[in-house]
């Protein structure tokens, strides 16, 4: 990707935020106090919400308790279930934007195509779908699970019926009485399969790897509890603290995989309880250590797969024909619709192949096969640019929103430092390298590298560049104090 040259620049902002999901909205709320009126949010879609706008498939919900999967500075006492449904989370985000007066600053249908650093003017030049803008600081809040992946399956374009991905659910297709193929058994598939199984004529599930599925224990939150959460001082904070602590303790097993045997016993019992057919049980038994891939939660998935209108095919899909799907063993399955629950393109962070430094090199090229960022947020050579959900920000054991909150604290302090010094700020290459080495050391011996699976947590070089491998408290400790010695400040006249 080569950077393009600006034509006419239409406006200038102190801070431009790209993306209006959880991260972008959080950034706007936390950072606008620093910058007052000149904050703009560019969003490529027609409304806010990020993954919670796009993923409206049947059964879509979070898999971390909502009390924790929400901002501590914007708590809600309206959650109707332990794990909020997609529509509730989307509404929470829309309310957040409205309540904090962000709507006038959000430019929807404004995809950012590229960004280039103009060192002479100490500003970013943004090429958007609707013209050029500039900004002193940029927060990249473009998510990491925003772009769906359809596997490159032979013949997929020849299929006669509807084909869609779970994150682009085609609500115009009536699945009742249809023969449906579902490809993939990840976090989305285990949510929508139990919802469509009762209405379809037959459901054939194509699985490459059986996931570990644990009891979800989702409960409605009663009206009285909701009232208490809203009115009794400290009650919501206490319930959040309890859930937080329980999840932090679980990190021990990810870091010492032998402890995962305890969870595996529970997982196998969960499967035995729901599936009596030994052949099906065998197919659904994972062959890697629990936690190596994301642990999934469902009380409905196994019972749905045990129904007579469902069959599970191991080994995945070999090809698609105009009338059906051919499995890896050559078996032919005639179907009316194909749904992909195959997850997202996590091989690169969105837009980073179009963020250019002062010499025209893209961030993705500067990384090569393995993304690296200081505190998962700032990148040497890319001043005044902050990645939310950057390298090593995703989590395997708890809510990523708490990582965002720590990041926002760091960004706020870094920006303030730059503003006070009337210059631009970036981490030193040494600070970034040292932080990456810490990540590698922390990752060593964890279930993510030793669990015997292949997962999106590891990049093509085999390195963990996706997950923060430590505790939330550990990350917060690193971000809570700003360390000027780890940063380069360049004043607008170019001096350091
Ligand atoms: C179905 C699903 C369930 C999940 N459940 C959980 C959970 O329970 N717990 C958990 O911790 N995490 C969960 N996650 C992970 C989730 O990605 C994060 O929790 C979080 O919501 C990500 O927020 P974000 O703002 O970083 O990214 P996103 O929500 O992806 O938002 C990014 C935004 O940027 C916009 N954008 C992208 N590129 C451009 C561009 N070039 N120009 C302008 N705008 C652009 C997108 O349109 C989007 O609105 C889930 C993810 C999915 C898909």
Coordinates of C-alpha atoms and ligand atoms in Angstrom, one line a residue:
X1 CA 0.0 0.0 0.0
X2 CA 1.4 3.4 -1.0
X3 CA 0.4 6.6 0.7
X4 CA -1.7 9.1 -1.3
X5 CA -1.1 12.9 -1.4
X6 CA -3.7 15.2 0.0
X7 CA -5.7 17.5 -2.2
X8 CA -7.8 20.0 -0.3
X9 CA -7.8 19.8 3.5
X10 CA -11.3 20.6 4.8
X11 CA -10.9 20.7 8.6
X12 CA -8.5 20.4 11.5
X13 CA -9.0 18.7 14.9
X14 CA -6.9 18.4 18.0
X15 CA -8.0 14.7 18.3
X16 CA -9.5 12.4 15.7
X17 CA -10.8 9.0 16.8
X18 CA -11.4 6.3 14.2
X19 CA -14.2 3.8 15.1
X20 CA -17.2 4.1 17.4
X21 CA -17.3 0.8 19.1
X22 CA -16.7 0.4 22.9
X23 CA -13.1 1.6 22.5
X24 CA -13.8 4.7 20.3
X25 CA -16.7 5.9 22.5
X26 CA -14.6 5.3 25.7
X27 CA -11.8 7.3 24.1
X28 CA -14.1 10.2 23.2
X29 CA -15.5 10.4 26.7
X30 CA -12.2 10.2 28.5
X31 CA -10.1 12.3 26.2
X32 CA -12.5 15.1 25.3
X33 CA -12.0 16.7 28.6
X34 CA -8.4 17.2 27.6
X35 CA -9.2 18.7 24.2
X36 CA -12.6 20.4 24.6
X37 CA -14.5 20.9 21.4
X38 CA -12.1 19.8 18.6
X39 CA -12.7 16.1 18.9
X40 CA -14.1 14.2 15.9
X41 CA -15.0 10.5 15.6
X42 CA -14.9 8.9 12.1
X43 CA -17.1 5.8 11.7
X44 CA -17.4 3.9 8.4
X45 CA -20.8 2.5 9.2
X46 CA -24.1 4.4 9.5
X47 CA -24.3 4.1 13.3
X48 CA -22.3 3.6 16.5
X49 CA -21.8 0.2 18.2
X50 CA -18.9 -1.6 16.5
X51 CA -19.2 -5.4 16.8
X52 CA -22.5 -5.0 18.8
X53 CA -24.1 -3.2 15.9
X54 CA -22.9 -5.8 13.3
X55 CA -23.3 -9.1 15.2
X56 CA -27.1 -9.3 15.5
X57 CA -27.3 -13.1 14.7
X58 CA -29.8 -15.1 16.8
X59 CA -28.5 -15.7 20.3
X60 CA -25.7 -13.0 20.1
X61 CA -24.6 -12.0 23.6
X62 CA -21.4 -11.3 25.5
X63 CA -19.6 -14.1 27.3
X64 CA -18.3 -12.0 30.2
X65 CA -20.8 -10.9 32.8
X66 CA -22.3 -7.5 31.8
X67 CA -21.5 -5.9 35.2
X68 CA -17.8 -6.3 34.1
X69 CA -18.4 -6.0 30.3
X70 CA -19.2 -2.3 30.6
X71 CA -17.3 0.8 31.6
X72 CA -16.8 1.4 35.3
X73 CA -17.2 5.1 34.6
X74 CA -20.5 4.5 32.9
X75 CA -22.2 1.7 34.9
X76 CA -25.6 0.4 33.9
X77 CA -28.1 -1.2 36.3
X78 CA -30.5 -2.1 33.4
X79 CA -28.9 -5.5 32.3
X80 CA -31.7 -8.0 32.2
X81 CA -29.4 -11.1 32.2
X82 CA -26.1 -12.1 33.7
X83 CA -24.8 -12.0 30.1
X84 CA -26.4 -9.2 28.2
X85 CA -27.9 -9.8 24.8
X86 CA -26.6 -8.0 21.7
X87 CA -29.5 -5.5 21.5
X88 CA -29.0 -4.5 25.1
X89 CA -25.3 -3.9 24.6
X90 CA -25.9 -1.9 21.4
X91 CA -28.4 0.2 23.3
X92 CA -25.9 0.7 26.1
X93 CA -23.4 2.1 23.6
X94 CA -25.9 4.3 21.8
X95 CA -27.0 5.7 25.2
X96 CA -23.4 6.2 26.1
X97 CA -22.8 8.3 23.0
X98 CA -26.0 10.3 23.6
X99 CA -25.5 10.8 27.4
X100 CA -22.0 12.2 26.9
X101 CA -23.0 14.5 24.0
X102 CA -20.9 12.7 21.5
X103 CA -23.5 12.5 18.7
X104 CA -22.6 15.8 17.0
X105 CA -19.0 14.8 16.9
X106 CA -19.6 11.4 15.2
X107 CA -19.2 11.4 11.4
X108 CA -20.9 8.2 10.3
X109 CA -20.3 6.8 6.8
X110 CA -16.9 8.3 7.0
X111 CA -14.4 5.5 6.4
X112 CA -10.8 6.5 7.0
X113 CA -8.8 5.3 4.0
X114 CA -5.3 6.2 5.2
X115 CA -3.3 8.4 7.6
X116 CA 0.1 9.9 7.0
X117 CA 2.3 11.7 9.5
X118 CA 3.3 15.2 8.4
X119 CA 6.4 15.8 10.5
X120 CA 6.9 19.4 9.5
X121 CA 3.5 20.4 10.7
X122 CA 3.4 17.8 13.5
X123 CA 0.0 16.5 12.5
X124 CA -1.7 13.5 11.0
X125 CA -3.3 13.9 7.5
X126 CA -6.4 11.7 7.2
X127 CA -7.8 10.6 3.9
X128 CA -11.5 9.9 4.5
X129 CA -14.2 8.7 2.2
X130 CA -15.5 12.3 2.2
X131 CA -12.3 14.3 2.0
X132 CA -9.1 15.2 3.8
X133 CA -8.8 16.2 7.5
X134 CA -5.9 16.8 9.8
X135 CA -5.4 16.1 13.5
X136 CA -2.7 16.6 16.1
X137 CA -3.5 13.3 17.8
X138 CA -5.2 10.1 16.5
X139 CA -6.8 7.2 18.4
X140 CA -7.2 4.1 16.2
X141 CA -10.2 2.4 17.7
X142 CA -11.0 0.2 14.7
X143 CA -11.2 -3.0 16.7
X144 CA -9.7 -6.4 15.9
X145 CA -12.8 -8.4 15.2
X146 CA -14.4 -6.1 12.7
X147 CA -13.8 -7.8 9.4
X148 CA -15.5 -11.2 8.9
X149 CA -13.6 -14.0 7.1
X150 CA -15.2 -16.5 4.7
X151 CA -12.8 -19.3 4.1
X152 CA -11.5 -19.7 0.5
X153 CA -13.6 -22.8 -0.2
X154 CA -13.6 -24.2 -3.7
X155 CA -17.0 -23.6 -5.4
X156 CA -18.4 -21.3 -2.8
X157 CA -19.6 -18.8 -5.5
X158 CA -21.5 -21.5 -7.3
X159 CA -24.0 -22.3 -4.5
X160 CA -27.6 -21.7 -5.5
X161 CA -29.0 -20.7 -2.1
X162 CA -28.3 -18.1 0.5
X163 CA -24.8 -17.9 1.9
X164 CA -23.8 -15.5 4.7
X165 CA -21.5 -14.9 7.7
X166 CA -22.8 -14.8 11.2
X167 CA -21.7 -11.1 11.6
X168 CA -23.7 -10.2 8.5
X169 CA -26.8 -12.3 9.3
X170 CA -29.3 -12.2 6.5
X171 CA -32.6 -11.6 8.3
X172 CA -34.5 -11.8 5.0
X173 CA -33.8 -15.5 4.8
X174 CA -36.4 -17.7 6.5
X175 CA -34.6 -20.7 7.7
X176 CA -37.7 -22.6 8.9
X177 CA -38.0 -26.0 7.3
X178 CA -34.7 -25.6 5.5
X179 CA -31.7 -27.9 5.3
X180 CA -28.9 -25.7 6.7
X181 CA -25.1 -26.2 6.7
X182 CA -23.2 -24.3 9.5
X183 CA -19.4 -24.0 9.0
X184 CA -17.4 -23.4 12.1
X185 CA -17.7 -24.0 15.9
X186 CA -16.4 -20.9 17.5
X187 CA -17.9 -18.4 19.9
X188 CA -20.6 -17.2 17.4
X189 CA -21.7 -20.6 16.1
X190 CA -22.3 -22.0 19.6
X191 CA -24.6 -19.1 20.2
X192 CA -26.7 -19.2 17.0
X193 CA -26.8 -23.0 16.5
X194 CA -29.2 -23.7 19.4
X195 CA -31.4 -20.8 18.2
X196 CA -31.9 -22.1 14.7
X197 CA -31.9 -25.9 15.4
X198 CA -35.5 -26.0 16.5
X199 CA -36.8 -24.3 13.3
X200 CA -34.7 -25.8 10.6
X201 CA -35.4 -29.2 8.9
X202 CA -31.9 -30.3 9.3
X203 CA -28.6 -28.8 10.5
X204 CA -25.2 -30.1 9.4
X205 CA -22.4 -28.7 11.5
X206 CA -18.9 -28.8 9.9
X207 CA -16.3 -28.8 12.6
X208 CA -12.5 -28.6 12.3
X209 CA -11.8 -28.6 16.0
X210 CA -14.1 -29.3 18.9
X211 CA -14.2 -26.4 21.3
X212 CA -14.2 -26.7 25.1
X213 CA -17.7 -25.7 26.2
X214 CA -18.5 -24.9 29.8
X215 CA -21.8 -24.3 31.6
X216 CA -22.9 -20.7 31.2
X217 CA -25.3 -20.4 34.1
X218 CA -27.0 -17.3 32.6
X219 CA -29.8 -16.0 34.8
X220 CA -32.4 -13.2 34.4
X221 CA -31.6 -10.3 36.7
X222 CA -34.8 -9.6 38.6
X223 CA -36.4 -6.2 38.8
X224 CA -35.6 -5.9 42.5
X225 CA -31.9 -6.8 41.9
X226 CA -31.8 -4.2 39.1
X227 CA -33.3 -1.6 41.4
X228 CA -30.7 -2.5 44.1
X229 CA -27.9 -2.2 41.6
X230 CA -29.1 1.3 40.7
X231 CA -29.9 2.6 44.2
X232 CA -27.9 0.8 46.9
X233 CA -24.5 2.5 47.2
X234 CA -21.7 0.1 46.7
X235 CA -23.8 -2.8 45.7
X236 CA -22.9 -2.7 42.0
X237 CA -19.3 -2.0 42.8
X238 CA -19.2 -5.0 45.2
X239 CA -20.8 -7.4 42.6
X240 CA -18.3 -6.1 40.0
X241 CA -15.4 -6.7 42.4
X242 CA -16.5 -10.2 43.2
X243 CA -16.8 -11.2 39.5
X244 CA -13.5 -9.4 38.7
X245 CA -11.7 -11.3 41.4
X246 CA -13.1 -14.7 40.4
X247 CA -12.0 -14.2 36.8
X248 CA -8.5 -12.9 37.8
X249 CA -8.0 -16.0 39.9
X250 CA -8.8 -18.2 36.8
X251 CA -5.7 -16.7 35.1
X252 CA -3.6 -19.0 37.3
X253 CA -4.8 -21.9 35.2
X254 CA -4.0 -20.2 31.9
X255 CA -0.5 -19.5 33.3
X256 CA -0.1 -23.0 34.8
X257 CA -1.9 -25.3 32.3
X258 CA -1.8 -28.4 34.5
X259 CA -4.5 -26.7 36.6
X260 CA -6.7 -26.7 33.5
X261 CA -7.4 -30.3 34.3
X262 CA -9.9 -29.2 36.9
X263 CA -11.9 -27.2 34.3
X264 CA -11.5 -30.0 31.8
X265 CA -13.2 -32.5 34.2
X266 CA -16.1 -30.0 34.5
X267 CA -16.2 -29.6 30.7
X268 CA -16.3 -33.3 30.1
X269 CA -19.1 -33.8 32.7
X270 CA -21.0 -30.9 30.9
X271 CA -20.7 -32.9 27.6
X272 CA -21.6 -36.3 29.2
X273 CA -24.7 -34.8 30.9
X274 CA -26.1 -33.4 27.6
X275 CA -25.0 -36.0 25.0
X276 CA -25.7 -39.7 25.6
X277 CA -24.5 -41.0 22.2
X278 CA -20.9 -42.1 22.6
X279 CA -20.0 -41.6 18.9
X280 CA -21.3 -38.0 19.0
X281 CA -19.6 -37.4 22.4
X282 CA -16.3 -38.6 20.9
X283 CA -16.7 -36.1 18.0
X284 CA -17.4 -33.3 20.5
X285 CA -14.5 -34.0 22.7
X286 CA -11.7 -31.4 22.4
X287 CA -8.2 -32.8 21.7
X288 CA -6.2 -29.9 23.2
X289 CA -5.7 -28.4 26.6
X290 CA -8.6 -26.2 27.8
X291 CA -7.8 -22.5 27.4
X292 CA -5.5 -22.9 24.4
X293 CA -8.4 -21.5 22.4
X294 CA -11.2 -19.3 23.8
X295 CA -13.3 -21.3 26.3
X296 CA -16.9 -21.1 25.2
X297 CA -19.9 -20.9 27.5
X298 CA -23.3 -22.5 26.7
X299 CA -26.0 -24.5 28.3
X300 CA -27.8 -25.0 25.0
X301 CA -25.2 -26.0 22.5
X302 CA -24.6 -29.6 23.4
X303 CA -28.4 -30.3 23.9
X304 CA -29.1 -28.8 20.5
X305 CA -26.4 -31.0 18.8
X306 CA -28.0 -34.1 20.4
X307 CA -31.3 -33.5 18.6
X308 CA -32.2 -35.9 15.7
X309 CA -32.2 -33.2 13.0
X310 CA -28.5 -32.3 13.7
X311 CA -25.4 -34.1 12.4
X312 CA -21.8 -33.1 13.1
X313 CA -19.1 -33.6 10.5
X314 CA -15.5 -33.6 11.6
X315 CA -12.7 -32.3 9.3
X316 CA -14.4 -29.3 7.8
X317 CA -15.6 -28.6 4.3
X318 CA -13.7 -29.7 1.1
X319 CA -15.8 -27.9 -1.4
X320 CA -19.2 -26.4 -2.2
X321 CA -21.4 -27.4 -5.1
X322 CA -24.5 -25.6 -6.5
X323 CA -26.7 -27.8 -4.3
X324 CA -24.6 -28.5 -1.2
X325 CA -21.4 -29.1 0.6
X326 CA -18.8 -31.9 0.3
X327 CA -17.1 -32.8 3.5
X328 CA -13.4 -33.6 4.0
X329 CA -14.1 -37.3 3.6
X330 CA -16.0 -36.8 0.3
X331 CA -19.5 -37.1 1.7
X332 CA -22.1 -35.0 -0.1
X333 CA -24.6 -33.0 1.9
X334 CA -27.5 -31.4 0.0
X335 CA -28.5 -28.1 1.7
X336 CA -30.6 -25.0 1.1
X337 CA -28.5 -22.5 2.9
X338 CA -24.9 -22.1 4.2
X339 CA -24.0 -20.1 7.3
X340 CA -20.4 -19.3 8.2
X341 CA -19.5 -19.0 11.8
X342 CA -15.8 -18.8 10.9
X343 CA -14.8 -15.7 12.9
X344 CA -12.8 -12.7 11.8
X345 CA -9.7 -11.7 10.0
X346 CA -7.2 -11.4 12.9
X347 CA -4.1 -11.7 10.7
X348 CA -3.6 -7.9 10.7
X349 CA -4.9 -5.0 12.7
X350 CA -7.4 -3.0 10.6
X351 CA -6.0 0.1 8.9
X352 CA -2.4 -0.4 10.1
X353 CA -1.3 -1.2 6.5
X354 CA -2.5 2.3 5.7
X355 CA -1.0 4.3 8.5
X356 CA 2.2 5.8 7.2
X357 CA 5.2 7.3 9.1
X358 CA 7.1 10.4 8.0
X359 CA 9.1 8.3 5.5
X360 CA 6.0 6.7 3.9
X361 CA 6.5 3.3 5.6
X362 CA 3.3 1.7 6.8
X363 CA 2.9 0.5 10.4
X364 CA 2.1 -3.0 9.2
X365 CA 5.4 -3.0 7.1
X366 CA 7.4 -1.7 10.0
X367 CA 6.1 -4.7 12.1
X368 CA 6.7 -7.4 9.5
X369 CA 5.0 -10.7 10.7
X370 CA 4.5 -9.7 14.4
X371 CA 2.8 -6.5 15.6
X372 CA 4.5 -4.8 18.6
X373 CA 3.5 -1.7 20.6
X374 CA 4.6 -0.1 23.8
X375 CA 1.8 -1.0 26.3
X376 CA -0.1 -2.4 23.3
X377 CA -0.9 1.2 22.5
X378 CA 1.9 3.4 21.1
X379 CA 4.4 2.5 18.3
X380 CA 7.9 3.9 17.8
X381 CA 8.1 6.0 14.6
X382 CA 4.3 6.9 14.8
X383 CA 4.0 9.9 17.0
X384 CA 0.8 11.1 18.6
X385 CA -1.0 7.9 17.5
X386 CA -2.7 5.5 19.9
X387 CA -4.0 2.0 19.2
X388 CA -7.0 0.8 21.2
X389 CA -7.3 -3.0 21.0
X390 CA -3.7 -3.0 19.6
X391 CA -1.2 -5.8 19.9
X392 CA -1.5 -7.9 23.1
X393 CA -4.7 -6.2 24.3
X394 CA -7.2 -9.0 23.8
X395 CA -7.8 -11.3 26.8
X396 CA -8.5 -15.0 27.3
X397 CA -9.9 -14.8 30.8
X398 CA -11.9 -11.7 31.4
X399 CA -13.4 -8.4 30.0
X400 CA -11.4 -6.4 27.5
X401 CA -13.2 -3.3 28.6
X402 CA -10.9 -3.1 31.7
X403 CA -7.9 -3.1 29.4
X404 CA -9.4 -0.2 27.4
X405 CA -9.8 1.7 30.7
X406 CA -6.2 1.3 31.5
X407 CA -5.1 2.2 28.0
X408 CA -7.2 5.3 28.2
X409 CA -5.4 6.4 31.4
X410 CA -2.1 5.9 29.7
X411 CA -3.2 7.8 26.5
X412 CA -4.5 10.7 28.6
X413 CA -1.2 11.0 30.4
X414 CA 0.9 10.7 27.2
X415 CA -1.2 13.3 25.3
X416 CA -1.0 15.7 28.2
X417 CA 2.8 15.2 28.3
X418 CA 3.0 16.0 24.6
X419 CA 0.7 19.0 24.9
X420 CA 2.6 20.4 27.9
X421 CA 5.8 20.0 26.0
X422 CA 4.2 21.5 22.9
X423 CA 5.4 18.6 20.9
X424 CA 4.7 15.1 19.6
X425 CA 5.1 11.9 21.6
X426 CA 6.1 8.3 20.8
X427 CA 7.7 5.5 22.7
X428 CA 11.5 5.0 22.3
X429 CA 12.4 1.9 20.2
X430 CA 14.1 0.6 23.3
X431 CA 11.0 0.9 25.4
X432 CA 9.0 -0.9 22.8
X433 CA 11.5 -3.7 22.4
X434 CA 11.8 -4.1 26.2
X435 CA 8.0 -4.3 26.5
X436 CA 7.8 -6.9 23.7
X437 CA 10.4 -8.9 25.4
X438 CA 8.3 -8.8 28.6
X439 CA 5.3 -10.0 26.7
X440 CA 7.3 -13.0 25.3
X441 CA 8.6 -13.8 28.7
X442 CA 5.1 -13.6 30.3
X443 CA 3.7 -15.8 27.5
X444 CA 6.3 -18.6 28.0
X445 CA 4.8 -21.7 29.5
X446 CA 1.2 -20.5 29.3
X447 CA -1.6 -22.6 27.9
X448 CA -1.7 -20.4 24.8
X449 CA 1.7 -21.6 23.6
X450 CA 1.8 -25.1 25.2
X451 CA -1.8 -26.2 24.9
X452 CA -1.5 -28.1 21.7
X453 CA -3.8 -26.1 19.5
X454 CA -3.6 -23.6 16.7
X455 CA -5.4 -20.3 17.6
X456 CA -5.6 -16.7 16.4
X457 CA -3.8 -15.7 19.5
X458 CA -0.5 -16.6 17.8
X459 CA 0.6 -14.8 14.7
X460 CA 2.2 -16.4 11.6
X461 CA 5.6 -16.1 13.3
X462 CA 4.2 -18.3 16.2
X463 CA 4.5 -15.3 18.6
X464 CA 1.7 -14.2 20.9
X465 CA 0.9 -10.7 19.5
X466 CA -2.8 -10.7 20.4
X467 CA -3.3 -11.6 24.1
X468 CA -2.2 -9.7 27.2
X469 CA -0.7 -12.7 29.0
X470 CA -0.9 -11.3 32.5
X471 CA -3.5 -10.1 35.0
X472 CA -5.6 -7.0 34.6
X473 CA -4.0 -5.6 37.8
X474 CA -0.6 -6.2 36.2
X475 CA -1.5 -4.2 33.1
X476 CA -3.0 -1.5 35.2
X477 CA 0.2 -1.2 37.2
X478 CA 2.2 -0.7 34.1
X479 CA -0.1 2.0 32.7
X480 CA -1.0 3.9 35.8
X481 CA 2.1 6.0 35.9
X482 CA 3.5 7.8 32.9
X483 CA 7.2 7.2 32.4
X484 CA 8.8 10.1 30.4
X485 CA 12.0 8.2 30.0
X486 CA 10.3 5.6 27.9
X487 CA 9.2 8.2 25.4
X488 CA 10.6 10.6 22.8
X489 CA 9.1 14.1 22.7
X490 CA 9.8 16.0 19.5
X491 CA 9.0 19.7 19.6
X492 CA 7.3 21.3 16.6
X493 CA 10.6 22.7 15.4
X494 CA 11.9 19.1 15.0
X495 CA 14.2 19.1 18.1
X496 CA 14.1 16.2 20.6
Ligands
LIG1 C1 -19.9 -11.4 18.6 C2 -18.8 -10.9 19.5 C3 -18.9 -11.1 20.9 C4 -17.9 -10.6 21.7 N1 -18.0 -10.8 23.1 C5 -17.0 -10.4 23.9 C6 -17.2 -10.6 25.3 O1 -18.1 -11.1 25.8 N2 -16.2 -10.1 26.1 C7 -15.0 -9.5 25.6 O2 -14.2 -9.1 26.4 N3 -14.9 -9.3 24.3 C8 -15.9 -9.7 23.4 N4 -15.8 -9.5 22.1 C9 -14.6 -8.8 21.6 C10 -14.9 -7.4 21.1 O3 -14.2 -7.2 19.9 C11 -14.5 -6.3 22.2 O4 -15.1 -6.7 23.4 C12 -15.0 -4.9 21.9 O5 -16.4 -4.8 21.7 C13 -14.2 -4.3 20.7 O6 -14.5 -2.9 20.7 P1 -13.7 -2.0 19.7 O7 -14.3 -0.7 19.9 O8 -12.3 -2.2 19.9 O9 -13.9 -2.6 18.3 P2 -15.3 -2.7 17.4 O10 -16.4 -3.0 18.2 O11 -14.9 -3.7 16.3 O12 -15.4 -1.3 16.7 C14 -14.6 -0.8 15.7 C15 -15.3 0.3 14.9 O13 -14.4 0.9 14.0 C16 -15.1 1.0 12.8 N5 -14.1 1.1 11.7 C17 -13.2 0.1 11.3 N6 -12.4 0.5 10.3 C18 -12.8 1.8 10.1 C19 -12.3 2.8 9.2 N7 -11.3 2.5 8.3 N8 -12.8 4.0 9.2 C20 -13.8 4.3 10.1 N9 -14.3 3.4 10.9 C21 -13.8 2.2 11.0 C22 -16.0 -0.2 12.7 O14 -17.1 0.0 11.8 C23 -16.5 -0.3 14.1 O15 -17.6 0.5 14.3 C24 -16.7 -9.9 21.2 C25 -16.6 -9.8 19.8 C26 -17.6 -10.3 19.0 C27 -17.5 -10.1 17.5

